[in-house]
Short mmCIF file of C-alpha atoms in Angstrom, two decimals:
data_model
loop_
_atom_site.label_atom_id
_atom_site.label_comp_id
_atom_site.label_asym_id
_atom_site.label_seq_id
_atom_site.Cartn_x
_atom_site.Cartn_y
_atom_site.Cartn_z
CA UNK A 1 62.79 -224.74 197.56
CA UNK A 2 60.54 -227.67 196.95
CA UNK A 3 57.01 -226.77 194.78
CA UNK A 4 54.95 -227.69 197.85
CA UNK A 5 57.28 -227.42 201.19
CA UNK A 6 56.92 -228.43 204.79
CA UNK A 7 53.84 -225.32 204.66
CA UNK A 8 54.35 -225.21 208.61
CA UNK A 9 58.14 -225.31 208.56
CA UNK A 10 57.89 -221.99 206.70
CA UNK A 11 57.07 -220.04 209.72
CA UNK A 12 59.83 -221.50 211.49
CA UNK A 13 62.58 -219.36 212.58
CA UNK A 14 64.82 -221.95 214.54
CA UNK A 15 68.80 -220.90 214.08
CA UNK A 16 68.22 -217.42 213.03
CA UNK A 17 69.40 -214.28 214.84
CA UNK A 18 66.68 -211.00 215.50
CA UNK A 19 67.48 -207.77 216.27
CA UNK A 20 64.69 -206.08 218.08
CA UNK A 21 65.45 -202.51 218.54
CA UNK A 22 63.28 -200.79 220.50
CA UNK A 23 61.70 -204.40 222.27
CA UNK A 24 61.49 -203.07 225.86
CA UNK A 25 57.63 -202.50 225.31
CA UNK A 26 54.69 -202.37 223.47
CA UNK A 27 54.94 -203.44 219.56
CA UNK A 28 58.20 -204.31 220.25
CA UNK A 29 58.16 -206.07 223.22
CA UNK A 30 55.45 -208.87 222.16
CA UNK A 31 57.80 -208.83 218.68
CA UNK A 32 60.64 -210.28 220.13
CA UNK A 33 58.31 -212.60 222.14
CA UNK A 34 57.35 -214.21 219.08
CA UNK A 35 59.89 -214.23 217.09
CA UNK A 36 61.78 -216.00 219.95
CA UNK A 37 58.51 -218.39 219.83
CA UNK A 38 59.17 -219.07 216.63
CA UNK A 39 62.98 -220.44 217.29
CA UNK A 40 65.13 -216.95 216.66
CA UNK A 41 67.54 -216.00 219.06
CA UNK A 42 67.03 -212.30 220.04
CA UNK A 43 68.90 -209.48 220.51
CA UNK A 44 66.93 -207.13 222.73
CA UNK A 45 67.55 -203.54 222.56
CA UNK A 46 66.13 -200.43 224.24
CA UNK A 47 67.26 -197.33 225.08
CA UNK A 48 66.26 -198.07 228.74
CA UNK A 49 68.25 -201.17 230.29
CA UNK A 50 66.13 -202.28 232.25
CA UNK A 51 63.25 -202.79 229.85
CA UNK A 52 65.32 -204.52 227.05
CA UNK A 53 66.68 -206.63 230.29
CA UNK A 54 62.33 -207.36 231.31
CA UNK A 55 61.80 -208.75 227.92
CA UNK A 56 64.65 -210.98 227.66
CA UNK A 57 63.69 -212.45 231.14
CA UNK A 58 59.91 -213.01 229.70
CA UNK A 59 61.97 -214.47 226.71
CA UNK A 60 64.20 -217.06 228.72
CA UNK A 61 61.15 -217.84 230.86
CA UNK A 62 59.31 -219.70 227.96
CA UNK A 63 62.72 -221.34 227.39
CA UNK A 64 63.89 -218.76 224.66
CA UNK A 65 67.35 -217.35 223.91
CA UNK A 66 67.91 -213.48 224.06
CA UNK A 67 70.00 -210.79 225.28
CA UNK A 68 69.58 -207.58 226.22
CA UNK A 69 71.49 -204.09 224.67
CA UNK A 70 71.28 -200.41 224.95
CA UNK A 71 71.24 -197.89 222.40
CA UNK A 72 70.11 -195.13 221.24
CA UNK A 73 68.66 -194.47 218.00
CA UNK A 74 69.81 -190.75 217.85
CA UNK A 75 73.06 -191.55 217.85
CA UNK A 76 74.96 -193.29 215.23
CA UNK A 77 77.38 -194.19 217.39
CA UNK A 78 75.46 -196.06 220.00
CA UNK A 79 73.70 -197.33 216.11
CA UNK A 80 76.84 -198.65 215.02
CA UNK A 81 78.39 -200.41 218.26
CA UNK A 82 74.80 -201.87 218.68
CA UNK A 83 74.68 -203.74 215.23
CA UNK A 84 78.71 -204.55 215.09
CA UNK A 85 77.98 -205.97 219.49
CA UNK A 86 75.77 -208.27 218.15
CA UNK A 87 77.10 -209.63 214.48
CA UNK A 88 80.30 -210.50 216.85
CA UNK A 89 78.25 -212.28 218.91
CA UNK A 90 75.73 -214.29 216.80
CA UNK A 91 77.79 -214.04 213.21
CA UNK A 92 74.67 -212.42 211.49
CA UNK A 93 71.65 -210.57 211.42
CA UNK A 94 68.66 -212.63 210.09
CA UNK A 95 65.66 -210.61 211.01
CA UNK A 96 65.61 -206.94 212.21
CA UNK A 97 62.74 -204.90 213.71
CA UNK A 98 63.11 -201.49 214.15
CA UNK A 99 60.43 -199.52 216.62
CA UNK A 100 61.43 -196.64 218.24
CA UNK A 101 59.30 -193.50 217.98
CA UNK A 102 57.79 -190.29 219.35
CA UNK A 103 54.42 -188.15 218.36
CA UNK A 104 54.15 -184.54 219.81
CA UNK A 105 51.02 -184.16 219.12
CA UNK A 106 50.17 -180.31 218.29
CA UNK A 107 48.98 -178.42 215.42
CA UNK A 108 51.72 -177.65 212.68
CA UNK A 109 51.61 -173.90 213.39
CA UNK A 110 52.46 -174.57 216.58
CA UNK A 111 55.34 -176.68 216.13
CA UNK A 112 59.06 -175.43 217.24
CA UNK A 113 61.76 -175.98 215.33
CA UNK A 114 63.05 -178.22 217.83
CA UNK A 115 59.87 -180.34 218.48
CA UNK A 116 60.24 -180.98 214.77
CA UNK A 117 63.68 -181.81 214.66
CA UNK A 118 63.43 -184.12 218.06
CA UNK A 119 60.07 -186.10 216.18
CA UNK A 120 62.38 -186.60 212.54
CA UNK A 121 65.36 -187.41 214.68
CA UNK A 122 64.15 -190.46 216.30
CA UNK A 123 61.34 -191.50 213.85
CA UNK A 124 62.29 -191.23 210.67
CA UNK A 125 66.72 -190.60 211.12
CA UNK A 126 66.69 -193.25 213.71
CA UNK A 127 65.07 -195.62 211.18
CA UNK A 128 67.78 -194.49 208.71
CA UNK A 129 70.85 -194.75 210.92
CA UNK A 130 69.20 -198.68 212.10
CA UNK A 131 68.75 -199.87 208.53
CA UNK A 132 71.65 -198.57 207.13
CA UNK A 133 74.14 -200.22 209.83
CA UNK A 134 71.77 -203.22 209.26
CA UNK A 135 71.84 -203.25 205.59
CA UNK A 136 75.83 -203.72 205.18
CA UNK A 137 75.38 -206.89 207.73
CA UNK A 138 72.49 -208.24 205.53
CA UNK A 139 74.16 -207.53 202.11
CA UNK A 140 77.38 -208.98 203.02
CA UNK A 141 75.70 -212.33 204.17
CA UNK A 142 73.54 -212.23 201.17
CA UNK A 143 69.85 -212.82 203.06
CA UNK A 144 67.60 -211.48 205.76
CA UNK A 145 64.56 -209.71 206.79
CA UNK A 146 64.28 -206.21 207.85
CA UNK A 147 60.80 -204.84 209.41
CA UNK A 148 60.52 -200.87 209.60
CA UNK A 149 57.48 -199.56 211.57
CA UNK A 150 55.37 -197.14 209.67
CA UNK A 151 51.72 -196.76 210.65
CA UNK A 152 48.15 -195.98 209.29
CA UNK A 153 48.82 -192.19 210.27
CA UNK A 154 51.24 -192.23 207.08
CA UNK A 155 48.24 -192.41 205.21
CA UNK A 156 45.36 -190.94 207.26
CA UNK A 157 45.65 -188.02 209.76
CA UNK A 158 43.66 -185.54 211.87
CA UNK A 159 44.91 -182.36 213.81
CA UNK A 160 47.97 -182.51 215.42
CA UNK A 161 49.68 -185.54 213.86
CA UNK A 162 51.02 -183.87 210.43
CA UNK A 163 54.34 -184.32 211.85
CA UNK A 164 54.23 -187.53 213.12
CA UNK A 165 52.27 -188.71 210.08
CA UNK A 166 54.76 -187.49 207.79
CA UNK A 167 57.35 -189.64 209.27
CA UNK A 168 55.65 -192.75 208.98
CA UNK A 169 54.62 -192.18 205.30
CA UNK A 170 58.19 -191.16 204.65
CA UNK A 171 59.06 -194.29 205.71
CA UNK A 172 57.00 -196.39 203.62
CA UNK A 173 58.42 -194.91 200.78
CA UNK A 174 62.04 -195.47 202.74
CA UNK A 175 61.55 -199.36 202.42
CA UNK A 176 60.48 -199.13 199.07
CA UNK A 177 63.71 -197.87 198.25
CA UNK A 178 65.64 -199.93 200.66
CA UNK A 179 63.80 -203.05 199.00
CA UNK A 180 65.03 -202.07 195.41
CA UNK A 181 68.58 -202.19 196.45
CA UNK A 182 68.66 -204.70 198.81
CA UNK A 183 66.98 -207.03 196.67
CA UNK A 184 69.79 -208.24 194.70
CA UNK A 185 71.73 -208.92 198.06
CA UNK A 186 68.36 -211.32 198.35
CA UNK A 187 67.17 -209.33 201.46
CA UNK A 188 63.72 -208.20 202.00
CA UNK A 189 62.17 -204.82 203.62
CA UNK A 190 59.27 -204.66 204.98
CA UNK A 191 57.12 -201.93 206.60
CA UNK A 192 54.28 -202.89 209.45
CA UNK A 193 51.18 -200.00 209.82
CA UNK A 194 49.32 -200.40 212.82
CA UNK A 195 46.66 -198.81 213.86
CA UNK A 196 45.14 -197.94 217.72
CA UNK A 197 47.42 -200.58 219.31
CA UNK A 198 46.93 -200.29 223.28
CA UNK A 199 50.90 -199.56 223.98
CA UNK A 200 52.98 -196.56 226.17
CA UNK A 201 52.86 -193.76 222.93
CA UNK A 202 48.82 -193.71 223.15
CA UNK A 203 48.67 -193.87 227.07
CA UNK A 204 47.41 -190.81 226.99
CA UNK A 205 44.45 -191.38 224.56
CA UNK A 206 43.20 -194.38 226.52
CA UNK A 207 43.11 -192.28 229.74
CA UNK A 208 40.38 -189.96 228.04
CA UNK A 209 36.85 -192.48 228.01
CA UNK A 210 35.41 -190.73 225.17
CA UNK A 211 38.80 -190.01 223.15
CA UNK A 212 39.11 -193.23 223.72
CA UNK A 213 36.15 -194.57 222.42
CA UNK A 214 36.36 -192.52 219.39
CA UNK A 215 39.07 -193.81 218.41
CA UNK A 216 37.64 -197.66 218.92
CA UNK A 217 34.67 -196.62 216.94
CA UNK A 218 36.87 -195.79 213.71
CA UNK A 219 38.20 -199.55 213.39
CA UNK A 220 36.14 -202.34 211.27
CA UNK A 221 36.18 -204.66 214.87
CA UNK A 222 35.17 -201.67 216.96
CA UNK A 223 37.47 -201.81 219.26
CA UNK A 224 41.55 -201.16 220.27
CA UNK A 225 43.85 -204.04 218.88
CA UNK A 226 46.71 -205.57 221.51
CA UNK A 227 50.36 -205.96 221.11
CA UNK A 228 50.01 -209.79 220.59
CA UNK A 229 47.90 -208.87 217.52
CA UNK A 230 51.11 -207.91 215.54
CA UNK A 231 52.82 -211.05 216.46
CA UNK A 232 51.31 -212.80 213.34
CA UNK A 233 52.63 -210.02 210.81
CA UNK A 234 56.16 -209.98 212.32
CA UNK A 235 56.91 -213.36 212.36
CA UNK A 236 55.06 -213.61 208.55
CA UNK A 237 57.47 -210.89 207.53
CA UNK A 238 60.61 -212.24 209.52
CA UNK A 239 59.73 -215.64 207.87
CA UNK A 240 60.27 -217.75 204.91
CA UNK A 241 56.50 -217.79 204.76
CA UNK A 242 56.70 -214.01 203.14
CA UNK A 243 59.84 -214.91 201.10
CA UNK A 244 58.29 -213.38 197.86
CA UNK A 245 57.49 -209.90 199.40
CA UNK A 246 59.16 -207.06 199.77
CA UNK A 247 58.91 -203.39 199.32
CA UNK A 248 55.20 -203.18 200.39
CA UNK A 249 53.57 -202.08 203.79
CA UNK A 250 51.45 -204.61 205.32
CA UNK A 251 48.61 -202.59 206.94
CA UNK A 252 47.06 -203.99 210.12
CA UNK A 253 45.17 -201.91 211.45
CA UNK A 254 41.83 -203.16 212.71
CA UNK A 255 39.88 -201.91 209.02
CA UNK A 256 40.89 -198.17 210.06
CA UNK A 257 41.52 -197.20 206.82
CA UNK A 258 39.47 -198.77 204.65
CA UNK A 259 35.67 -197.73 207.19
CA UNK A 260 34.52 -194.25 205.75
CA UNK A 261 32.24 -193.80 208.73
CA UNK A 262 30.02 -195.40 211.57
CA UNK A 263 26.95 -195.27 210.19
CA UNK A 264 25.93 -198.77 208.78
CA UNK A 265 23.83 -197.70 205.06
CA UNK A 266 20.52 -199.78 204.47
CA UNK A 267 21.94 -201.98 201.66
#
């Protein structure tokens, strides 16, 4: 690459194929958005149909490519045909964002052994069984981008999210591992922490006015962030513009977890 490149060029993502897997909503949804923006052609998958089919049609609307795919992130099966469907279709896998999740939120004594299993299953073995089938495409074609989600709960918690939060920080230590050994395959991995992002998982936090208020209150901007606010960290991460990073976990998350408090000391 030249010492001082085409700066804007670096964002650009024209002629590369995304794999969005959980892109029917939320996070995900204004993901593949923007990394079809950008110039990616985008493979939109969901385990509901109908969503994955919504976004592509938002997609091909502002004159973007995509396609729409079910799977099913339990299932290695569904995993597997979903990454092998689409490297026979596009040839590669340039970029991959992986969302799916689930928080029951209760207190760890009250946990079953099956609410814990179904939370690990999806958030933090459904993240496995993605990246691994992702991985072999991306080391065989020597490049590529992979985005895991983790959140700021892997790092700060309150009652009832010990489960939940132990996935996400399980997975930022899960792309630091990935990123050691994908690294000489020259492919990055990536982890994205969001905070209070107004999306279907939180639903029922927003419905509460003074839960969610609380919740606003705890940011640096006072206030709930929007899906289109992790546009700009996707695309950075999918992009040649974040070609010397990997490994790390790229916190945005309003200032949630670096406020100590409300109160404003007079200093």
């Amino acid at each position: 690459m030249a010492e001082h490149p085409d700066y804007r060029a670096l964002f650009d993502l024209t002629g590369r194929v995304a794999l969005v897997v959980g892109g029917g909503s939320g996070i995900g949804e204004a993901g593949a958005l923007a990394l079809a923006a950008h110039g990616a052609r985008v493979a939109v998958a969901d385990v509901d149909q109908a969503k994955a089919e919504a976004t592509v049609a938002l997609i091909t609307e502002r004159g973007g490519t995509a396609s729409a795919h079910v799977v099913d992130v339990r299932d290695t099966a569904s995993v597997d045909r979903l990454v092998a469907t689409v490297q026979a279709a596009e040839g590669r896998i340039d970029v991959l964002l992986d969302m799916p999740a689930i928080n029951i939120r209760k207190r760890l004594a009250d946990y079953t052994d099956e609410e814990f299993d179904r939370v690990v299953d999806l958030n933090l073995k459904g993240t496995f069984r993605v990246a691994r089938a992702v991985a072999k495409v991306m080391a065989a074609q020597k490049s590529g981008s992979m985005i895991l989600m983790s959140s700021m709960r892997g790092t700060s918690v309150e009652p009832g999210q010990s489960i939940y939060g132990s996935t996400k920080a399980a997975i930022t230590l899960l792309v630091k591992g990935l990123a050691s050994e994908m690294a000489e395959h020259n492919v990055r991995v990536n982890a994205l922490a969001p905070s209070i992002i107004a999306t279907p998982i939180n639903a029922v936090i927003r419905d509460n006015p003074a839960w969610k208020e609380a919740y606003a209150s705890r940011t640096a901007f006072g206030r709930w962030g929007e899906t289109y606010e992790m546009a700009g960290p996707i695309v950075f991460l999918a992009s040649d513009a974040a070609s010397y990073v990997t490994g790390t976990t790229l916190y945005a998350d309003g200032g949630w977890t670096v406020v100590d408090g409300r109160y404003k000391p007079p200093v």
